[in-house]
Amino acid sequence: MNLLTTFKGSMMEGFLPSGWDLSKIDACCSNPPGSVTERQPFWNDGFEPVPCASVEDFDVMMGHEIAQAIRRSRQEGRELAMILPVGPMGMYRWAVYFLKEWGVSADHCHGFNMDEWSDAQGNTLPGNDPGAFTNAMESAFYGPLGSASVPKQRRWFATSDRLPEYGDRIAELKKGGAELVVIFGIGRVCHIAFWEPHFAAEFDGVDSWKAQTHRIGARLHPLTIEQNAITSFKSRTTLVPAFANTIGPGLFLQADRIIGGADGVLGRGMQWQGTSLWMTLRYGPDPWVPSSFMPTLPGRLFFLKELAGPLEPEMN
């Protein structure tokens, strides 16, 4: 007896994304933990999942990867456009550390925050609000870099007036030879940024879905709201906005290289991200599972080994 056998007539009907194949998801999660890095036919030849033994290792390794991208592009004489997440966050401290140790400036970079909390009309929190992604980025990355930071005029945040300009600006940068690196985490419902799975129902096919560069006042899935209540708002669901401004696949799938992270371990055997990790790596590209497209791009996905499972019951 499980969700598959008790789904009909339950409150989960109409709650989980309607395009999800629950049997397929269960099969993804049933693989042995040691097989998590086995290459799949739909993976890009340059895609690599990287297991990390601890949160500390994860933060250092992912931070090093970000710093390396900044240093490499500078050595190549190229501008670097970075699409940046707020979650995970621990890697930014180490990216700053490595850049300072190497004496590398990020003044050739352009930072585009991938999303921001909003209301249904796209109005966002003040930039200095403790819950605002703008505040988080300034505090964790831009500010600590000091005089070697990304110039203020090259810092883009997902407000309703700036987000619609991302597509044209990134296109201009790439046309001029800039590299686009997309840094991301994977959501509980397998979103990238706040591009939610239920948006897939609005499109006739994959091509039209892939063309979407952004959304203002995106309606968030309840699991996304609860994920953030747990990870960022100390369980206080009432503080979490129900909408957000977000980039779409028309931007995150343009990446020349990706740097992904999955660190959703809570401790004492509890976690929230194992299922979404396995879906990302095994489900196969599907608009109902946005993160499933990320392995089709070159780059690395860092993840905590504990997330690979086994995803079996353990009463806590």
PDB file of N, CA and C in Angstrom, residues 147-187:
ATOM      1  N   SER A 147      35.648  45.830  -3.779  1.00  0.00           N
ATOM      2  CA  SER A 147      36.004  46.559  -4.996  1.00  0.00           C
ATOM      3  C   SER A 147      36.196  45.644  -6.194  1.00  0.00           C
ATOM      4  N   ALA A 148      36.304  44.340  -5.968  1.00  0.00           N
ATOM      5  CA  ALA A 148      36.462  43.375  -7.064  1.00  0.00           C
ATOM      6  C   ALA A 148      35.130  42.776  -7.498  1.00  0.00           C
ATOM      7  N   SER A 149      34.032  43.365  -7.044  1.00  0.00           N
ATOM      8  CA  SER A 149      32.710  42.798  -7.296  1.00  0.00           C
ATOM      9  C   SER A 149      32.189  43.118  -8.690  1.00  0.00           C
ATOM     10  N   VAL A 150      31.098  42.469  -9.025  1.00  0.00           N
ATOM     11  CA  VAL A 150      30.349  42.796 -10.242  1.00  0.00           C
ATOM     12  C   VAL A 150      29.878  44.243 -10.117  1.00  0.00           C
ATOM     13  N   PRO A 151      30.159  45.098 -11.105  1.00  0.00           N
ATOM     14  CA  PRO A 151      29.734  46.503 -11.008  1.00  0.00           C
ATOM     15  C   PRO A 151      28.230  46.624 -10.785  1.00  0.00           C
ATOM     16  N   LYS A 152      27.821  47.606 -10.009  1.00  0.00           N
ATOM     17  CA  LYS A 152      26.411  47.745  -9.653  1.00  0.00           C
ATOM     18  C   LYS A 152      25.503  47.851 -10.869  1.00  0.00           C
ATOM     19  N   GLN A 153      25.973  48.523 -11.928  1.00  0.00           N
ATOM     20  CA  GLN A 153      25.144  48.679 -13.111  1.00  0.00           C
ATOM     21  C   GLN A 153      24.995  47.368 -13.894  1.00  0.00           C
ATOM     22  N   ARG A 154      25.767  46.346 -13.498  1.00  0.00           N
ATOM     23  CA  ARG A 154      25.680  45.040 -14.154  1.00  0.00           C
ATOM     24  C   ARG A 154      24.979  44.006 -13.287  1.00  0.00           C
ATOM     25  N   ARG A 155      24.361  44.463 -12.218  1.00  0.00           N
ATOM     26  CA  ARG A 155      23.598  43.572 -11.337  1.00  0.00           C
ATOM     27  C   ARG A 155      22.120  43.710 -11.676  1.00  0.00           C
ATOM     28  N   TRP A 156      21.521  42.647 -12.118  1.00  0.00           N
ATOM     29  CA  TRP A 156      20.130  42.645 -12.537  1.00  0.00           C
ATOM     30  C   TRP A 156      19.303  41.830 -11.550  1.00  0.00           C
ATOM     31  N   PHE A 157      18.195  42.413 -11.116  1.00  0.00           N
ATOM     32  CA  PHE A 157      17.294  41.714 -10.205  1.00  0.00           C
ATOM     33  C   PHE A 157      15.912  41.597 -10.851  1.00  0.00           C
ATOM     34  N   ALA A 158      15.180  40.551 -10.454  1.00  0.00           N
ATOM     35  CA  ALA A 158      13.960  40.163 -11.171  1.00  0.00           C
ATOM     36  C   ALA A 158      12.739  40.986 -10.763  1.00  0.00           C
ATOM     37  N   THR A 159      12.844  42.286 -10.882  1.00  0.00           N
ATOM     38  CA  THR A 159      11.704  43.169 -10.674  1.00  0.00           C
ATOM     39  C   THR A 159      10.877  43.207 -11.960  1.00  0.00           C
ATOM     40  N   SER A 160       9.650  43.677 -11.860  1.00  0.00           N
ATOM     41  CA  SER A 160       8.747  43.628 -13.012  1.00  0.00           C
ATOM     42  C   SER A 160       9.211  44.497 -14.175  1.00  0.00           C
ATOM     43  N   ASP A 161      10.026  45.528 -13.892  1.00  0.00           N
ATOM     44  CA  ASP A 161      10.515  46.381 -14.967  1.00  0.00           C
ATOM     45  C   ASP A 161      11.814  45.867 -15.578  1.00  0.00           C
ATOM     46  N   ARG A 162      12.623  45.144 -14.793  1.00  0.00           N
ATOM     47  CA  ARG A 162      13.936  44.695 -15.273  1.00  0.00           C
ATOM     48  C   ARG A 162      13.911  43.285 -15.873  1.00  0.00           C
ATOM     49  N   LEU A 163      13.124  42.404 -15.294  1.00  0.00           N
ATOM     50  CA  LEU A 163      13.091  41.019 -15.764  1.00  0.00           C
ATOM     51  C   LEU A 163      12.770  40.896 -17.256  1.00  0.00           C
ATOM     52  N   PRO A 164      11.792  41.657 -17.799  1.00  0.00           N
ATOM     53  CA  PRO A 164      11.504  41.523 -19.231  1.00  0.00           C
ATOM     54  C   PRO A 164      12.667  41.918 -20.143  1.00  0.00           C
ATOM     55  N   GLU A 165      13.666  42.612 -19.598  1.00  0.00           N
ATOM     56  CA  GLU A 165      14.823  43.017 -20.388  1.00  0.00           C
ATOM     57  C   GLU A 165      15.920  41.955 -20.422  1.00  0.00           C
ATOM     58  N   TYR A 166      15.825  40.945 -19.564  1.00  0.00           N
ATOM     59  CA  TYR A 166      16.882  39.944 -19.469  1.00  0.00           C
ATOM     60  C   TYR A 166      17.201  39.313 -20.836  1.00  0.00           C
ATOM     61  N   GLY A 167      16.159  38.888 -21.537  1.00  0.00           N
ATOM     62  CA  GLY A 167      16.357  38.159 -22.788  1.00  0.00           C
ATOM     63  C   GLY A 167      17.180  38.935 -23.791  1.00  0.00           C
ATOM     64  N   ASP A 168      16.813  40.186 -24.028  1.00  0.00           N
ATOM     65  CA  ASP A 168      17.533  41.010 -25.002  1.00  0.00           C
ATOM     66  C   ASP A 168      18.954  41.287 -24.533  1.00  0.00           C
ATOM     67  N   ARG A 169      19.107  41.573 -23.236  1.00  0.00           N
ATOM     68  CA  ARG A 169      20.439  41.896 -22.728  1.00  0.00           C
ATOM     69  C   ARG A 169      21.371  40.701 -22.816  1.00  0.00           C
ATOM     70  N   ILE A 170      20.892  39.522 -22.433  1.00  0.00           N
ATOM     71  CA  ILE A 170      21.715  38.313 -22.504  1.00  0.00           C
ATOM     72  C   ILE A 170      22.037  37.976 -23.956  1.00  0.00           C
ATOM     73  N   ALA A 171      21.073  38.157 -24.839  1.00  0.00           N
ATOM     74  CA  ALA A 171      21.320  37.906 -26.268  1.00  0.00           C
ATOM     75  C   ALA A 171      22.417  38.824 -26.797  1.00  0.00           C
ATOM     76  N   GLU A 172      22.389  40.092 -26.388  1.00  0.00           N
ATOM     77  CA  GLU A 172      23.428  41.039 -26.806  1.00  0.00           C
ATOM     78  C   GLU A 172      24.800  40.608 -26.299  1.00  0.00           C
ATOM     79  N   LEU A 173      24.845  40.183 -25.046  1.00  0.00           N
ATOM     80  CA  LEU A 173      26.109  39.758 -24.461  1.00  0.00           C
ATOM     81  C   LEU A 173      26.664  38.529 -25.179  1.00  0.00           C
ATOM     82  N   LYS A 174      25.805  37.564 -25.450  1.00  0.00           N
ATOM     83  CA  LYS A 174      26.262  36.353 -26.130  1.00  0.00           C
ATOM     84  C   LYS A 174      26.707  36.664 -27.564  1.00  0.00           C
ATOM     85  N   LYS A 175      25.997  37.560 -28.221  1.00  0.00           N
ATOM     86  CA  LYS A 175      26.383  37.958 -29.575  1.00  0.00           C
ATOM     87  C   LYS A 175      27.759  38.598 -29.569  1.00  0.00           C
ATOM     88  N   GLY A 176      28.079  39.289 -28.481  1.00  0.00           N
ATOM     89  CA  GLY A 176      29.381  39.929 -28.357  1.00  0.00           C
ATOM     90  C   GLY A 176      30.476  39.003 -27.859  1.00  0.00           C
ATOM     91  N   GLY A 177      30.163  37.709 -27.688  1.00  0.00           N
ATOM     92  CA  GLY A 177      31.167  36.734 -27.296  1.00  0.00           C
ATOM     93  C   GLY A 177      31.150  36.326 -25.840  1.00  0.00           C
ATOM     94  N   ALA A 178      30.206  36.841 -25.069  1.00  0.00           N
ATOM     95  CA  ALA A 178      30.133  36.486 -23.650  1.00  0.00           C
ATOM     96  C   ALA A 178      29.679  35.044 -23.472  1.00  0.00           C
ATOM     97  N   GLU A 179      30.125  34.462 -22.391  1.00  0.00           N
ATOM     98  CA  GLU A 179      29.674  33.130 -22.000  1.00  0.00           C
ATOM     99  C   GLU A 179      28.495  33.276 -21.046  1.00  0.00           C
ATOM    100  N   LEU A 180      27.530  32.372 -21.155  1.00  0.00           N
ATOM    101  CA  LEU A 180      26.403  32.356 -20.230  1.00  0.00           C
ATOM    102  C   LEU A 180      26.497  31.124 -19.352  1.00  0.00           C
ATOM    103  N   VAL A 181      26.635  31.341 -18.056  1.00  0.00           N
ATOM    104  CA  VAL A 181      26.652  30.262 -17.069  1.00  0.00           C
ATOM    105  C   VAL A 181      25.397  30.372 -16.227  1.00  0.00           C
ATOM    106  N   VAL A 182      24.653  29.287 -16.136  1.00  0.00           N
ATOM    107  CA  VAL A 182      23.440  29.248 -15.312  1.00  0.00           C
ATOM    108  C   VAL A 182      23.730  28.449 -14.053  1.00  0.00           C
ATOM    109  N   ILE A 183      23.611  29.102 -12.915  1.00  0.00           N
ATOM    110  CA  ILE A 183      23.803  28.477 -11.609  1.00  0.00           C
ATOM    111  C   ILE A 183      22.407  28.257 -11.022  1.00  0.00           C
ATOM    112  N   PHE A 184      22.157  27.085 -10.455  1.00  0.00           N
ATOM    113  CA  PHE A 184      20.773  26.781 -10.067  1.00  0.00           C
ATOM    114  C   PHE A 184      20.710  25.759  -8.943  1.00  0.00           C
ATOM    115  N   GLY A 185      19.562  25.752  -8.290  1.00  0.00           N
ATOM    116  CA  GLY A 185      19.168  24.674  -7.409  1.00  0.00           C
ATOM    117  C   GLY A 185      17.944  24.000  -8.011  1.00  0.00           C
ATOM    118  N   ILE A 186      17.557  22.868  -7.448  1.00  0.00           N
ATOM    119  CA  ILE A 186      16.403  22.108  -7.948  1.00  0.00           C
ATOM    120  C   ILE A 186      15.295  22.166  -6.912  1.00  0.00           C
ATOM    121  N   GLY A 187      14.110  22.552  -7.327  1.00  0.00           N
ATOM    122  CA  GLY A 187      13.003  22.688  -6.407  1.00  0.00           C
ATOM    123  C   GLY A 187      12.357  21.372  -6.025  1.00  0.00           C
TER     124      GLY A 187
END
